[in-house]
């Protein structure tokens, strides 16, 4: 047991995001918002917890997520007459978005709904680099009644093209798009039956995990990374051979549209993904794994696909859709690693510092009686749009200059003479130049780049 004075730490698998790294997070989010708005997406914010049944029905009882990774609790009844309800911290956001689509009858508009979200998700996985129990996703969903064109392959291609644009604008290097079609719900039933049949005589030769999956969720067998499983997996039936004509034509049309836009892709027949709602197109964007990626073995930056039957599974109207979620934690790790490699190979440092700008000015009052005047000057400059830090009367020339140099591009000295005369001493750290500036011209002076 911990003693009363032992410090309390963040829970395993969760972490604090601190400055300066949070500046990189904010920048990534602002680029994502900008791209989403250019493609006509609006933001949706759904609750962080939902009824457990939503995920059981939407994501699937037999999936790893639902069967072992969810944070679920019985929410206590408030009154005798009220039943306790099973609630769950959302492990992903697609089920919540589709629930909201149904609940708010968004399909009644007859329009395609294009929604994006940004926020924490929760899965009780074994923590490692790039894998956390609270992690962040940036995702988007396009769904609507079939009459709005929600089933069209152009929707799939547009989402993939948007992702390629987003990754390029974020500066992610070396991304790879892998995609597959898992067919319609009936194609999948036929394929899973064929898989079961093919697995029956060989499954005992597979890893322990795969023996279990062969029983509970044969599609997941294809995901195995265990070396002893690979040759057997290669010999199993391929989903491509079980697609009906419509699913085949849909997939071909997606590939043709990607080729027309010049988006490189690789078809990966094993890509079935870990959530049960997928139909037809499924995809992942990866970056090369290894140390330089910043991700170790967790090289899937994002994943997604089509879910034409999800709304009906949740009791809603027919509303085919497609979407994706980017693992924001992984995206940040990758950007940091790539920036470090480009900047200074072999000498890693916190690359996110590159994303942080120094403040415009540090105001140094000479003596405590100058504090109010310093605060007033800071207020004036901040209202004029400048970023300003204000010191206090304990300012000591050498030490405080060093601190100011770390925080700001320039320092403004505020002593009695300066207050009397209205002429302030300003030093620019990068050039070492010291000059006198009239208070009325200070804001303009401070906003000019240091090199001028
Ligand atoms: P997912 O593949 O389960 O799909 O997750 C998407 C991405 O979230 C992953 O590629 C990964 O980058 C990130 N991620 C997942 N688990 C963790 C974790 N424990 N720690 C850090 N990052 C993680 C979905 O969630 C679907 N809802 C995507 C989707 C949207 N499909 C259709 N629409």
Coordinates of C-alpha atoms and ligand atoms in Angstrom, one line a residue:
X1 CA 0.0 0.0 0.0
X2 CA 1.2 3.5 -0.7
X3 CA 1.9 5.8 2.2
X4 CA 0.0 9.1 2.4
X5 CA 3.0 11.0 1.2
X6 CA 4.0 8.9 -1.8
X7 CA 3.4 10.7 -5.1
X8 CA 0.5 9.5 -7.2
X9 CA 1.4 8.7 -10.8
X10 CA -0.6 8.6 -14.0
X11 CA -2.2 5.2 -14.6
X12 CA -0.3 2.7 -16.6
X13 CA -1.0 3.1 -20.3
X14 CA -2.1 6.8 -19.9
X15 CA 0.2 9.8 -20.1
X16 CA 0.4 13.5 -19.8
X17 CA 1.0 15.6 -22.9
X18 CA 3.1 18.6 -22.0
X19 CA 4.4 21.7 -23.8
X20 CA 6.3 22.1 -26.0
X21 CA 5.0 18.8 -27.5
X22 CA 1.4 19.9 -27.2
X23 CA 2.2 22.6 -29.7
X24 CA 2.9 19.9 -32.2
X25 CA -0.5 18.2 -31.3
X26 CA -2.3 21.5 -31.8
X27 CA -0.6 22.1 -35.1
X28 CA -1.5 18.6 -36.4
X29 CA -5.1 19.1 -35.3
X30 CA -5.3 22.5 -37.0
X31 CA -4.0 21.0 -40.3
X32 CA -6.5 18.2 -40.0
X33 CA -9.4 20.6 -39.4
X34 CA -8.3 22.7 -42.3
X35 CA -8.2 19.7 -44.7
X36 CA -11.5 18.4 -43.4
X37 CA -13.2 21.7 -44.0
X38 CA -11.9 21.8 -47.6
X39 CA -13.6 18.4 -48.2
X40 CA -16.9 19.6 -46.7
X41 CA -16.7 17.8 -43.3
X42 CA -18.3 19.2 -40.1
X43 CA -17.3 18.3 -36.6
X44 CA -19.2 15.9 -34.4
X45 CA -18.5 15.4 -30.6
X46 CA -20.0 12.3 -29.1
X47 CA -19.9 11.3 -25.5
X48 CA -16.8 9.5 -24.1
X49 CA -18.9 6.8 -22.6
X50 CA -21.8 4.9 -24.1
X51 CA -24.1 2.0 -23.4
X52 CA -21.9 -1.2 -23.5
X53 CA -24.4 -2.7 -25.9
X54 CA -23.5 -0.2 -28.6
X55 CA -20.0 -1.6 -28.9
X56 CA -21.1 -5.2 -28.4
X57 CA -23.6 -4.8 -31.3
X58 CA -21.5 -2.4 -33.5
X59 CA -17.9 -3.5 -33.1
X60 CA -18.8 -7.2 -32.4
X61 CA -18.9 -9.5 -29.4
X62 CA -16.1 -11.7 -30.7
X63 CA -13.6 -9.0 -31.5
X64 CA -10.5 -8.4 -29.3
X65 CA -11.8 -4.9 -28.5
X66 CA -15.1 -6.0 -27.1
X67 CA -14.1 -9.4 -25.6
X68 CA -11.1 -8.2 -23.7
X69 CA -10.1 -4.5 -24.1
X70 CA -13.1 -2.4 -23.0
X71 CA -13.3 -0.4 -19.8
X72 CA -16.8 -1.4 -18.7
X73 CA -18.6 -0.8 -15.4
X74 CA -22.0 -1.2 -13.9
X75 CA -23.3 2.3 -13.4
X76 CA -25.0 2.4 -10.0
X77 CA -28.8 2.8 -9.9
X78 CA -29.8 6.2 -8.5
X79 CA -33.2 5.1 -7.2
X80 CA -34.5 1.7 -6.0
X81 CA -36.7 1.6 -9.1
X82 CA -33.8 2.3 -11.5
X83 CA -31.7 -0.5 -12.8
X84 CA -27.9 -0.2 -13.0
X85 CA -26.7 0.2 -16.5
X86 CA -23.6 -1.3 -18.1
X87 CA -21.5 1.6 -19.5
X88 CA -18.2 1.6 -21.4
X89 CA -15.5 4.1 -22.2
X90 CA -15.5 4.3 -26.0
X91 CA -12.8 2.1 -27.6
X92 CA -13.5 3.8 -30.9
X93 CA -15.8 6.5 -32.3
X94 CA -17.5 5.0 -35.4
X95 CA -20.3 3.2 -33.4
X96 CA -21.0 6.4 -31.5
X97 CA -21.2 8.5 -34.7
X98 CA -23.6 6.0 -36.2
X99 CA -25.7 6.0 -33.0
X100 CA -25.9 9.8 -33.2
X101 CA -26.8 9.6 -36.9
X102 CA -29.7 7.3 -36.0
X103 CA -30.7 9.2 -32.9
X104 CA -30.8 12.6 -34.5
X105 CA -32.4 11.2 -37.8
X106 CA -29.6 12.8 -39.8
X107 CA -30.6 10.6 -42.7
X108 CA -33.9 12.4 -43.0
X109 CA -32.2 15.3 -44.7
X110 CA -31.5 13.0 -47.7
X111 CA -28.0 14.4 -47.8
X112 CA -24.7 12.7 -47.3
X113 CA -23.4 13.3 -43.8
X114 CA -19.6 14.1 -43.6
X115 CA -18.5 14.2 -40.0
X116 CA -15.1 14.3 -38.4
X117 CA -14.0 13.9 -34.8
X118 CA -11.0 14.3 -32.6
X119 CA -10.7 12.8 -29.2
X120 CA -9.5 10.2 -26.7
X121 CA -10.4 6.5 -27.0
X122 CA -9.8 3.8 -24.4
X123 CA -8.6 0.2 -24.9
X124 CA -7.1 -2.0 -22.2
X125 CA -4.2 -3.2 -24.4
X126 CA -0.7 -4.1 -23.3
X127 CA 1.0 -0.7 -23.3
X128 CA 4.1 -0.2 -25.5
X129 CA 5.6 2.5 -27.7
X130 CA 2.7 3.7 -29.9
X131 CA 0.1 1.7 -28.0
X132 CA -1.7 3.2 -25.0
X133 CA -4.8 2.6 -22.9
X134 CA -5.9 6.1 -23.5
X135 CA -5.0 7.2 -27.0
X136 CA -6.3 9.9 -29.4
X137 CA -7.9 9.5 -32.7
X138 CA -8.6 11.9 -35.5
X139 CA -11.3 10.3 -37.6
X140 CA -14.0 11.0 -40.2
X141 CA -17.1 9.2 -41.4
X142 CA -19.2 9.7 -44.6
X143 CA -22.6 8.1 -44.4
X144 CA -26.2 8.6 -45.6
X145 CA -29.1 7.0 -47.4
X146 CA -28.2 5.1 -50.5
X147 CA -30.1 7.8 -52.6
X148 CA -27.5 10.3 -51.5
X149 CA -24.8 8.2 -53.1
X150 CA -23.4 6.8 -49.9
X151 CA -22.6 3.5 -51.5
X152 CA -20.7 4.8 -54.4
X153 CA -17.1 3.8 -54.9
X154 CA -16.3 7.5 -55.4
X155 CA -16.9 8.0 -51.7
X156 CA -14.2 5.4 -50.9
X157 CA -11.8 6.9 -53.3
X158 CA -12.4 10.5 -52.1
X159 CA -11.8 9.5 -48.5
X160 CA -8.5 7.8 -49.4
X161 CA -7.5 10.7 -51.6
X162 CA -8.2 13.1 -48.7
X163 CA -6.0 11.0 -46.4
X164 CA -3.2 11.1 -48.9
X165 CA -3.5 14.9 -49.0
X166 CA -3.7 15.1 -45.2
X167 CA -0.6 13.0 -44.7
X168 CA 1.3 15.0 -47.3
X169 CA 0.3 18.3 -45.8
X170 CA 1.3 17.1 -42.4
X171 CA 4.7 16.2 -43.9
X172 CA 4.5 12.4 -43.2
X173 CA 7.2 10.8 -45.4
X174 CA 7.1 7.3 -46.9
X175 CA 3.4 6.4 -46.1
X176 CA 2.0 3.3 -47.8
X177 CA -1.7 2.7 -48.5
X178 CA -2.8 -1.0 -48.3
X179 CA -6.3 -1.9 -49.1
X180 CA -8.6 -4.9 -49.6
X181 CA -12.2 -5.7 -50.0
X182 CA -13.9 -7.9 -47.4
X183 CA -17.1 -8.1 -49.6
X184 CA -20.7 -7.8 -48.6
X185 CA -22.1 -9.4 -45.4
X186 CA -23.1 -12.5 -47.4
X187 CA -19.7 -12.7 -49.2
X188 CA -18.2 -12.7 -45.8
X189 CA -20.4 -15.5 -44.5
X190 CA -19.4 -17.7 -47.5
X191 CA -15.7 -16.8 -47.0
X192 CA -15.8 -17.4 -43.2
X193 CA -17.4 -20.8 -43.9
X194 CA -14.6 -21.6 -46.4
X195 CA -12.0 -20.4 -43.9
X196 CA -13.4 -22.6 -41.2
X197 CA -13.3 -25.6 -43.5
X198 CA -9.8 -24.9 -44.6
X199 CA -8.6 -24.3 -41.0
X200 CA -10.1 -27.4 -39.5
X201 CA -7.4 -29.9 -40.6
X202 CA -4.5 -27.4 -40.0
X203 CA -5.3 -25.2 -37.1
X204 CA -3.6 -27.4 -34.5
X205 CA -0.3 -26.5 -36.3
X206 CA -0.9 -22.8 -35.7
X207 CA 0.1 -20.6 -32.7
X208 CA -2.1 -20.8 -29.6
X209 CA -3.7 -17.5 -30.3
X210 CA -4.7 -18.6 -33.8
X211 CA -6.1 -21.9 -32.6
X212 CA -8.5 -19.9 -30.5
X213 CA -9.3 -17.4 -33.3
X214 CA -9.9 -20.3 -35.7
X215 CA -12.8 -21.1 -33.4
X216 CA -14.1 -17.7 -32.4
X217 CA -13.3 -15.4 -35.3
X218 CA -11.6 -17.1 -38.2
X219 CA -11.0 -13.8 -40.1
X220 CA -8.6 -12.7 -37.4
X221 CA -6.4 -15.7 -38.1
X222 CA -5.2 -13.7 -41.2
X223 CA -3.8 -11.0 -38.8
X224 CA -1.4 -13.2 -37.0
X225 CA 2.2 -12.0 -36.9
X226 CA 3.5 -15.3 -35.5
X227 CA 6.2 -16.7 -37.8
X228 CA 4.9 -20.3 -37.5
X229 CA 1.5 -19.2 -38.9
X230 CA 2.6 -17.4 -42.1
X231 CA 3.0 -20.3 -44.5
X232 CA -0.3 -21.8 -43.5
X233 CA -2.1 -18.4 -43.8
X234 CA -0.7 -18.0 -47.3
X235 CA -2.3 -21.3 -48.3
X236 CA -5.8 -20.4 -47.0
X237 CA -8.6 -19.3 -49.3
X238 CA -8.5 -15.6 -50.3
X239 CA -11.4 -13.3 -49.8
X240 CA -11.0 -11.9 -53.3
X241 CA -12.3 -15.3 -54.6
X242 CA -15.5 -15.0 -52.7
X243 CA -16.6 -11.5 -53.7
X244 CA -19.9 -11.3 -55.6
X245 CA -20.1 -9.3 -58.8
X246 CA -21.2 -6.1 -57.2
X247 CA -18.5 -6.1 -54.5
X248 CA -15.9 -7.0 -57.2
X249 CA -17.1 -4.1 -59.4
X250 CA -17.1 -1.7 -56.4
X251 CA -13.5 -2.6 -55.5
X252 CA -12.3 -2.3 -59.1
X253 CA -14.0 1.1 -59.3
X254 CA -12.2 2.3 -56.1
X255 CA -8.9 1.1 -57.5
X256 CA -9.5 2.8 -60.9
X257 CA -10.4 6.1 -59.2
X258 CA -7.2 6.0 -57.0
X259 CA -5.1 5.3 -60.1
X260 CA -6.7 8.2 -61.9
X261 CA -5.8 10.5 -58.9
X262 CA -2.3 9.2 -58.9
X263 CA -2.5 7.7 -55.4
X264 CA -0.2 4.8 -55.0
X265 CA -1.6 1.7 -53.3
X266 CA -1.0 -2.0 -52.6
X267 CA -3.8 -4.5 -52.5
X268 CA -3.3 -6.7 -49.4
X269 CA -5.6 -9.7 -49.5
X270 CA -5.0 -10.3 -45.8
X271 CA -6.2 -7.0 -44.6
X272 CA -9.5 -7.8 -42.8
X273 CA -9.2 -5.5 -39.8
X274 CA -10.3 -6.1 -36.2
X275 CA -13.8 -4.8 -36.2
X276 CA -16.9 -6.7 -37.3
X277 CA -18.8 -3.9 -39.0
X278 CA -16.6 -3.7 -42.1
X279 CA -18.0 -4.5 -45.5
X280 CA -16.3 -4.1 -48.9
X281 CA -13.3 -1.7 -48.8
X282 CA -10.9 -1.9 -45.9
X283 CA -7.6 0.0 -45.7
X284 CA -4.6 1.0 -43.6
X285 CA -1.9 3.6 -44.0
X286 CA 1.4 2.4 -42.6
X287 CA 4.9 3.9 -42.5
X288 CA 8.0 1.7 -42.6
X289 CA 8.5 0.1 -39.2
X290 CA 11.7 0.2 -37.3
X291 CA 13.4 2.8 -35.1
X292 CA 13.3 5.6 -37.6
X293 CA 9.5 5.4 -37.8
X294 CA 9.2 6.2 -34.1
X295 CA 6.6 3.5 -33.9
X296 CA 8.5 0.2 -33.3
X297 CA 6.1 -2.5 -34.4
X298 CA 3.0 -0.4 -34.2
X299 CA 3.3 0.8 -37.8
X300 CA -0.4 1.3 -38.6
X301 CA -0.9 5.1 -38.6
X302 CA -4.6 4.8 -39.4
X303 CA -7.2 2.3 -40.4
X304 CA -10.7 2.4 -41.8
X305 CA -13.2 1.0 -44.2
X306 CA -16.8 0.7 -45.3
X307 CA -19.6 -0.3 -43.0
X308 CA -22.7 -0.6 -45.1
X309 CA -24.7 -2.6 -42.5
X310 CA -23.7 -0.9 -39.3
X311 CA -26.7 1.5 -39.0
X312 CA -29.1 -1.5 -39.4
X313 CA -27.1 -3.5 -36.8
X314 CA -27.8 -0.6 -34.4
X315 CA -31.5 -0.5 -35.2
X316 CA -31.3 2.4 -37.7
X317 CA -32.3 2.9 -41.3
X318 CA -30.1 1.8 -44.1
X319 CA -27.1 4.1 -44.1
X320 CA -24.0 2.8 -45.9
X321 CA -20.9 4.6 -45.0
X322 CA -17.1 4.7 -45.0
X323 CA -14.6 6.2 -42.6
X324 CA -11.2 6.0 -40.9
X325 CA -9.4 6.9 -37.7
X326 CA -5.8 8.1 -37.4
X327 CA -3.9 7.2 -34.3
X328 CA -2.9 10.7 -33.3
X329 CA -0.3 9.5 -30.8
X330 CA 1.4 7.4 -33.5
X331 CA 1.2 10.2 -36.0
X332 CA 3.0 12.5 -33.6
X333 CA 5.7 9.9 -32.8
X334 CA 6.2 9.4 -36.5
X335 CA 6.5 13.1 -37.2
X336 CA 9.0 13.6 -34.3
X337 CA 11.1 10.7 -35.5
X338 CA 11.1 11.8 -39.1
X339 CA 11.9 15.4 -38.1
X340 CA 14.8 14.2 -35.9
X341 CA 16.2 12.0 -38.6
X342 CA 16.0 14.9 -41.1
X343 CA 17.5 17.5 -38.8
X344 CA 20.3 15.7 -37.2
X345 CA 20.7 12.0 -37.8
X346 CA 22.3 10.3 -34.8
X347 CA 21.6 13.2 -32.4
X348 CA 17.9 12.9 -31.4
X349 CA 16.3 15.8 -29.6
X350 CA 12.8 16.9 -29.0
X351 CA 11.8 17.8 -32.6
X352 CA 8.6 19.3 -31.5
X353 CA 10.6 22.3 -30.3
X354 CA 10.8 23.2 -33.9
X355 CA 7.1 23.8 -33.9
X356 CA 7.2 26.2 -31.0
X357 CA 7.8 29.9 -31.6
X358 CA 9.6 32.1 -29.0
X359 CA 7.5 34.9 -27.5
X360 CA 7.8 38.4 -29.0
X361 CA 9.0 40.0 -25.8
X362 CA 10.0 39.6 -22.2
X363 CA 9.3 42.6 -20.0
X364 CA 11.7 43.0 -17.1
X365 CA 10.7 45.4 -14.3
X366 CA 13.7 46.7 -12.4
X367 CA 12.5 46.4 -8.8
X368 CA 9.1 45.4 -7.3
X369 CA 7.7 48.9 -7.4
X370 CA 7.8 48.7 -11.2
X371 CA 5.6 45.5 -11.3
X372 CA 2.3 47.3 -11.9
X373 CA 3.8 49.3 -14.7
X374 CA 5.2 46.1 -16.2
X375 CA 1.8 44.4 -16.1
X376 CA 0.2 47.4 -17.7
X377 CA 2.7 47.4 -20.5
X378 CA 2.3 43.7 -21.0
X379 CA -1.5 44.2 -21.2
X380 CA -1.1 46.9 -23.8
X381 CA 1.2 44.8 -26.0
X382 CA -0.8 41.6 -25.7
X383 CA -3.9 43.5 -26.7
X384 CA -2.0 44.7 -29.7
X385 CA -1.5 41.1 -30.6
X386 CA 2.0 40.4 -29.4
X387 CA 3.0 37.4 -27.3
X388 CA 4.6 38.6 -24.1
X389 CA 6.0 37.2 -20.8
X390 CA 6.3 39.5 -17.9
X391 CA 9.0 39.1 -15.2
X392 CA 8.8 40.6 -11.7
X393 CA 10.8 42.9 -9.5
X394 CA 13.3 40.2 -8.5
X395 CA 14.9 40.6 -11.9
X396 CA 18.7 40.2 -11.7
X397 CA 20.6 41.2 -14.8
X398 CA 22.6 38.1 -15.7
X399 CA 20.4 35.3 -14.5
X400 CA 17.2 36.9 -15.6
X401 CA 18.6 37.7 -19.0
X402 CA 19.3 34.0 -19.5
X403 CA 15.8 33.1 -18.5
X404 CA 14.3 35.7 -20.8
X405 CA 16.5 34.6 -23.7
X406 CA 14.9 31.1 -23.5
X407 CA 11.4 32.5 -23.5
X408 CA 11.4 35.4 -25.9
X409 CA 13.1 37.0 -28.9
X410 CA 13.6 40.3 -27.2
X411 CA 13.7 41.8 -23.7
X412 CA 12.2 45.2 -22.7
X413 CA 13.8 46.8 -19.7
X414 CA 11.5 48.8 -17.4
X415 CA 13.3 51.0 -14.9
X416 CA 12.4 54.4 -13.4
X417 CA 14.2 56.3 -16.2
X418 CA 12.2 54.4 -18.8
X419 CA 9.0 55.1 -17.1
X420 CA 9.7 58.8 -16.8
X421 CA 11.0 59.3 -20.3
X422 CA 8.6 56.9 -22.1
X423 CA 11.7 55.6 -24.0
X424 CA 12.4 51.9 -23.4
X425 CA 15.5 49.9 -23.8
X426 CA 15.0 46.8 -26.0
X427 CA 17.6 44.1 -26.6
X428 CA 17.3 41.6 -29.4
X429 CA 18.8 38.3 -28.3
X430 CA 19.7 36.8 -31.7
X431 CA 21.8 39.9 -32.8
X432 CA 22.8 41.2 -29.4
X433 CA 21.6 44.7 -30.5
X434 CA 20.3 47.0 -27.9
X435 CA 18.3 50.1 -28.8
X436 CA 15.9 52.7 -27.4
X437 CA 12.3 52.7 -28.6
X438 CA 9.6 55.1 -28.0
X439 CA 6.7 53.5 -26.1
X440 CA 4.2 54.6 -28.8
X441 CA 6.3 52.7 -31.4
X442 CA 7.1 49.7 -29.2
X443 CA 4.4 47.3 -30.5
X444 CA 5.4 47.9 -34.1
X445 CA 9.1 47.5 -33.3
X446 CA 8.5 44.2 -31.4
X447 CA 6.5 42.7 -34.2
X448 CA 9.3 43.1 -36.8
X449 CA 11.5 40.0 -37.3
X450 CA 14.7 40.0 -35.2
X451 CA 17.0 40.0 -38.2
X452 CA 15.8 43.4 -39.5
Ligands
LIG1 P1 -8.7 0.9 -35.5 O1 -7.9 0.2 -36.5 O2 -9.1 0.0 -34.3 O3 -10.0 1.4 -36.2 O4 -8.0 2.2 -34.9 C1 -7.5 3.2 -35.8 C2 -6.1 3.6 -35.5 O5 -6.1 4.0 -34.1 C3 -5.1 2.6 -35.5 O6 -4.6 2.5 -36.9 C4 -4.0 3.1 -34.6 O7 -3.2 4.1 -35.3 C5 -4.8 3.8 -33.6 N1 -4.9 3.0 -32.3 C6 -5.7 1.9 -32.1 N2 -5.5 1.4 -30.9 C7 -4.5 2.2 -30.3 C8 -3.8 2.2 -29.1 N3 -4.1 1.3 -28.1 N4 -2.8 3.1 -28.8 C9 -2.5 4.0 -29.8 N5 -3.2 4.1 -31.0 C10 -4.1 3.2 -31.3 C11 -11.0 2.1 -35.6 O8 -11.0 2.6 -34.5 C12 -12.2 2.4 -36.5 N6 -13.2 3.1 -35.7 C13 -11.7 3.2 -37.7 C14 -12.9 3.5 -38.6 C15 -13.6 4.7 -38.7 N7 -13.4 2.7 -39.5 C16 -14.4 3.2 -40.1 N8 -14.5 4.5 -39.6

